[in-house]
Each structure stands twice: as C-alpha cells, then as structure tokens.
Tab-separated table of C-alpha atoms in Angstrom:
chain	number	residue	atom	x	y	z
A	1	MET	CA	-32.980	60.450	79.457
A	2	GLN	CA	-34.287	63.246	81.157
A	3	ASN	CA	-37.654	61.486	82.022
A	4	ILE	CA	-35.640	58.595	83.115
A	5	ILE	CA	-33.874	61.026	85.525
A	6	ARG	CA	-36.600	63.104	86.548
A	7	GLY	CA	-39.495	60.425	86.624
A	8	SER	CA	-42.920	60.468	85.186
A	9	SER	CA	-44.000	63.698	86.827
A	10	GLY	CA	-41.161	66.176	85.705
A	11	SER	CA	-39.962	66.929	89.194
A	12	SER	CA	-36.322	66.644	89.860
A	13	GLY	CA	-36.109	63.969	92.631
A	14	ILE	CA	-32.262	63.467	91.858
A	15	SER	CA	-29.730	65.588	92.692
A	16	GLY	CA	-27.206	66.966	89.555
A	17	ARG	CA	-24.445	65.074	90.801
A	18	SER	CA	-26.496	61.969	91.039
A	19	GLU	CA	-27.773	62.688	87.463
A	20	LEU	CA	-24.351	62.887	86.126
A	21	ALA	CA	-23.593	59.522	87.802
A	22	LEU	CA	-26.677	57.918	86.299
A	23	PHE	CA	-25.972	59.354	82.996
A	24	VAL	CA	-22.146	58.233	82.899
A	25	THR	CA	-23.636	54.724	84.113
A	26	VAL	CA	-26.099	54.552	81.287
A	27	VAL	CA	-23.665	55.404	78.780
A	28	LYS	CA	-20.903	52.974	80.149
A	29	VAL	CA	-23.853	50.171	79.683
A	30	LYS	CA	-24.505	51.380	76.566
A	31	VAL	CA	-20.395	51.440	75.199
A	32	VAL	CA	-20.460	47.575	77.018
A	33	VAL	CA	-23.510	46.525	75.022
A	34	VAL	CA	-22.238	47.826	71.764
A	35	GLU	CA	-18.723	46.245	72.594
A	36	VAL	CA	-20.781	42.618	73.007
A	37	VAL	CA	-22.339	43.266	69.904
A	38	VAL	CA	-19.067	44.169	68.000
A	39	VAL	CA	-17.470	41.448	69.737
A	40	VAL	CA	-20.682	38.859	68.588
A	41	VAL	CA	-20.311	40.346	65.022
A	42	VAL	CA	-16.365	39.774	65.078
A	43	VAL	CA	-16.942	35.992	66.184
A	44	VAL	CA	-19.629	35.718	63.694
A	45	VAL	CA	-17.558	36.910	60.721
A	46	VAL	CA	-14.550	35.191	61.854
A	47	VAL	CA	-16.763	32.026	62.254
A	48	GLU	CA	-17.950	32.508	58.819
A	49	VAL	CA	-14.619	32.894	57.234
A	50	VAL	CA	-13.199	29.916	58.897
A	51	VAL	CA	-16.110	27.805	57.674
A	52	VAL	CA	-15.616	29.226	54.489
A	53	GLU	CA	-11.721	28.579	54.271
A	54	VAL	CA	-12.601	24.958	55.553
A	55	VAL	CA	-15.220	24.500	52.748
A	56	VAL	CA	-12.279	25.875	50.373
A	57	VAL	CA	-9.647	23.485	51.898
A	58	VAL	CA	-12.082	20.558	51.707
A	59	VAL	CA	-13.148	21.351	48.303
A	60	VAL	CA	-9.559	21.512	47.408
A	61	VAL	CA	-8.537	18.545	48.849
A	62	VAL	CA	-11.404	16.336	47.138
A	63	VAL	CA	-10.188	17.780	43.986
A	64	VAL	CA	-6.808	16.733	44.678
A	65	VAL	CA	-7.979	13.086	45.534
A	66	VAL	CA	-9.960	12.947	42.514
A	67	VAL	CA	-7.009	14.186	40.196
A	68	VAL	CA	-4.677	11.876	41.900
A	69	VAL	CA	-7.167	8.830	41.275
A	70	VAL	CA	-7.777	9.524	37.702
A	71	VAL	CA	-3.798	10.247	37.067
A	72	VAL	CA	-3.518	6.260	38.986
A	73	VAL	CA	-6.043	4.914	37.087
A	74	VAL	CA	-4.948	6.214	33.630
A	75	VAL	CA	-1.538	5.255	34.611
A	76	VAL	CA	-2.881	1.674	35.779
A	77	VAL	CA	-4.567	1.044	32.296
A	78	VAL	CA	-1.876	2.327	30.214
A	79	VAL	CA	0.544	-0.463	32.111
A	80	VAL	CA	-2.044	-3.382	31.712
A	81	VAL	CA	-2.562	-1.982	28.062
A	82	VAL	CA	1.180	-2.158	27.378
A	83	VAL	CA	1.818	-5.481	29.222
A	84	VAL	CA	-0.933	-6.728	27.385
A	85	VAL	CA	0.363	-5.722	23.981
A	86	VAL	CA	4.059	-6.633	24.798
A	87	VAL	CA	2.686	-10.111	25.653
A	88	VAL	CA	0.749	-10.809	22.813
A	89	VAL	CA	3.425	-9.439	20.634
A	90	VAL	CA	5.835	-12.044	22.265
A	91	VAL	CA	3.192	-14.763	21.925
A	92	VAL	CA	2.966	-13.814	18.118
A	93	VAL	CA	6.726	-13.972	17.666
A	94	VAL	CA	7.165	-17.358	19.555
A	95	VAL	CA	4.519	-18.859	17.745
A	96	VAL	CA	5.960	-17.302	14.317
A	97	VAL	CA	9.440	-18.472	15.120
A	98	VAL	CA	8.040	-22.162	16.377
A	99	VAL	CA	6.132	-22.508	12.833
A	100	VAL	CA	9.076	-21.595	10.723
A	101	VAL	CA	11.375	-24.087	12.914
A	102	VAL	CA	8.828	-26.638	12.529
A	103	VAL	CA	8.648	-26.195	8.433
A	104	VAL	CA	12.364	-26.153	8.235
A	105	VAL	CA	12.520	-29.269	10.071
A	106	VAL	CA	10.084	-30.940	8.124
A	107	VAL	CA	11.585	-29.567	4.677
A	108	VAL	CA	14.721	-30.892	6.092
A	109	VAL	CA	13.312	-34.435	6.945
A	110	VAL	CA	11.464	-34.587	3.404
A	111	VAL	CA	14.775	-33.711	1.294
A	112	VAL	CA	17.187	-36.172	3.655
A	113	VAL	CA	13.907	-39.125	3.107
A	114	VAL	CA	14.168	-38.247	-0.723
A	115	MET	CA	17.847	-38.114	-0.785
A	116	VAL	CA	17.923	-41.332	0.948
A	117	MET	CA	15.265	-43.067	-1.278
A	118	VAL	CA	17.527	-41.615	-4.295
A	119	VAL	CA	20.279	-43.571	-2.973
A	120	VAL	CA	18.919	-46.958	-2.163
A	121	VAL	CA	17.366	-46.813	-5.769
A	122	VAL	CA	20.794	-45.950	-7.139
A	123	VAL	CA	22.339	-48.536	-5.279
A	124	GLU	CA	19.453	-50.919	-5.927
A	125	VAL	CA	19.908	-50.132	-9.718
A	126	ALA	CA	23.752	-50.522	-9.754
A	127	VAL	CA	22.901	-54.101	-7.898
A	128	ALA	CA	20.817	-54.868	-10.101
A	129	VAL	CA	23.188	-53.775	-13.121
A	130	ALA	CA	26.108	-55.470	-11.425
A	131	VAL	CA	23.896	-58.677	-10.940
A	132	ALA	CA	22.851	-58.238	-14.726
A	133	ILE	CA	26.568	-57.948	-15.720
A	134	ALA	CA	28.070	-60.672	-13.767
A	135	SER	CA	25.003	-63.126	-14.880
A	136	LEU	CA	25.859	-62.250	-18.487
A	137	MET	CA	29.757	-62.811	-17.856
A	138	VAL	CA	28.681	-66.257	-16.546
A	139	VAL	CA	26.248	-67.042	-19.220
A	140	GLN	CA	29.239	-65.636	-21.369
A	141	SER	CA	32.119	-67.575	-19.823
A	142	GLY	CA	29.914	-70.700	-20.183
A	143	VAL	CA	29.039	-70.123	-23.312
A	144	ILE	CA	32.702	-69.964	-24.439
A	145	ALA	CA	33.303	-73.098	-22.086
A	146	ARG	CA	30.788	-74.956	-24.656
A	147	THR	CA	32.186	-74.177	-27.559
A	148	ASN	CA	35.731	-74.914	-26.682
C-alpha cells in the first residue's frame, strides 16, 4: 500500500491527509468487492437450493403420478377380472338352469307320451275285449236261438 501511495521512487508525493483519504477509498472498494462477492455467493447458493428444491418437487410429483397410475391400473384390472368372473358365473348358471329345464321338460313330455300310449293301449284292449264279449254274446244268443 505504501508503494501505491508513495510511488515507485519512494518519495512522498501525496500529503498525509490525501494518503489517508486514498487508503479509506481503497478499503471501501475492497469492502464493496467483498460485499459483491458475498452477494454473488449467496445468489449462487440460493439458486442451487431452489434448483435442488425444484428437482425434489419434480421427483416427488413423478413418484406420486407413477403410484397413482399404478393404483388406477391395478383397480381397473381387478374390476375387469371381477366383472369377467361374474359374467362367466352368470352364464354358467343360466346354461345349467336352461339344461335342467330342458331335461325336466323332456322327461315330462316322455312321461305324458308314455301315459297316453298306455291309456290308448288300455282303451284298445278294453274295446277289443268288449267287442269280443259282444261277439260271443251275439254268437251265444244265435246258438241259443237255433236250439230253441
């Protein structure tokens, strides 16, 4: 500092008061430079903190979105599987009921047809027996009439 104030020859070309004023000015410039450096460092640190916070927020948002999408996909798959199972069960139950009803109807129809056939055969036999009895009575009455 002395070299700056006195010059390179070492002779005192500046008065004491001017020397003090110059020294104060240099100190003030150094303080301003330090303040600027501190402000720049603080700005850099704040920017880095903000960038880190933004990255953390983005990562959290991405994780939440992925979790929500996975949960929605799982719920949709479960609902689809449940609906498919219910539809299959309903279809199987309907098919079983239809088969049972068809079998019952076929059995009832077969039983009714057999009963009708039995009745028809019984009626035919009864008619044949009645005709045979009537024929025998006619023949017997004719035989009785001839013998008289």
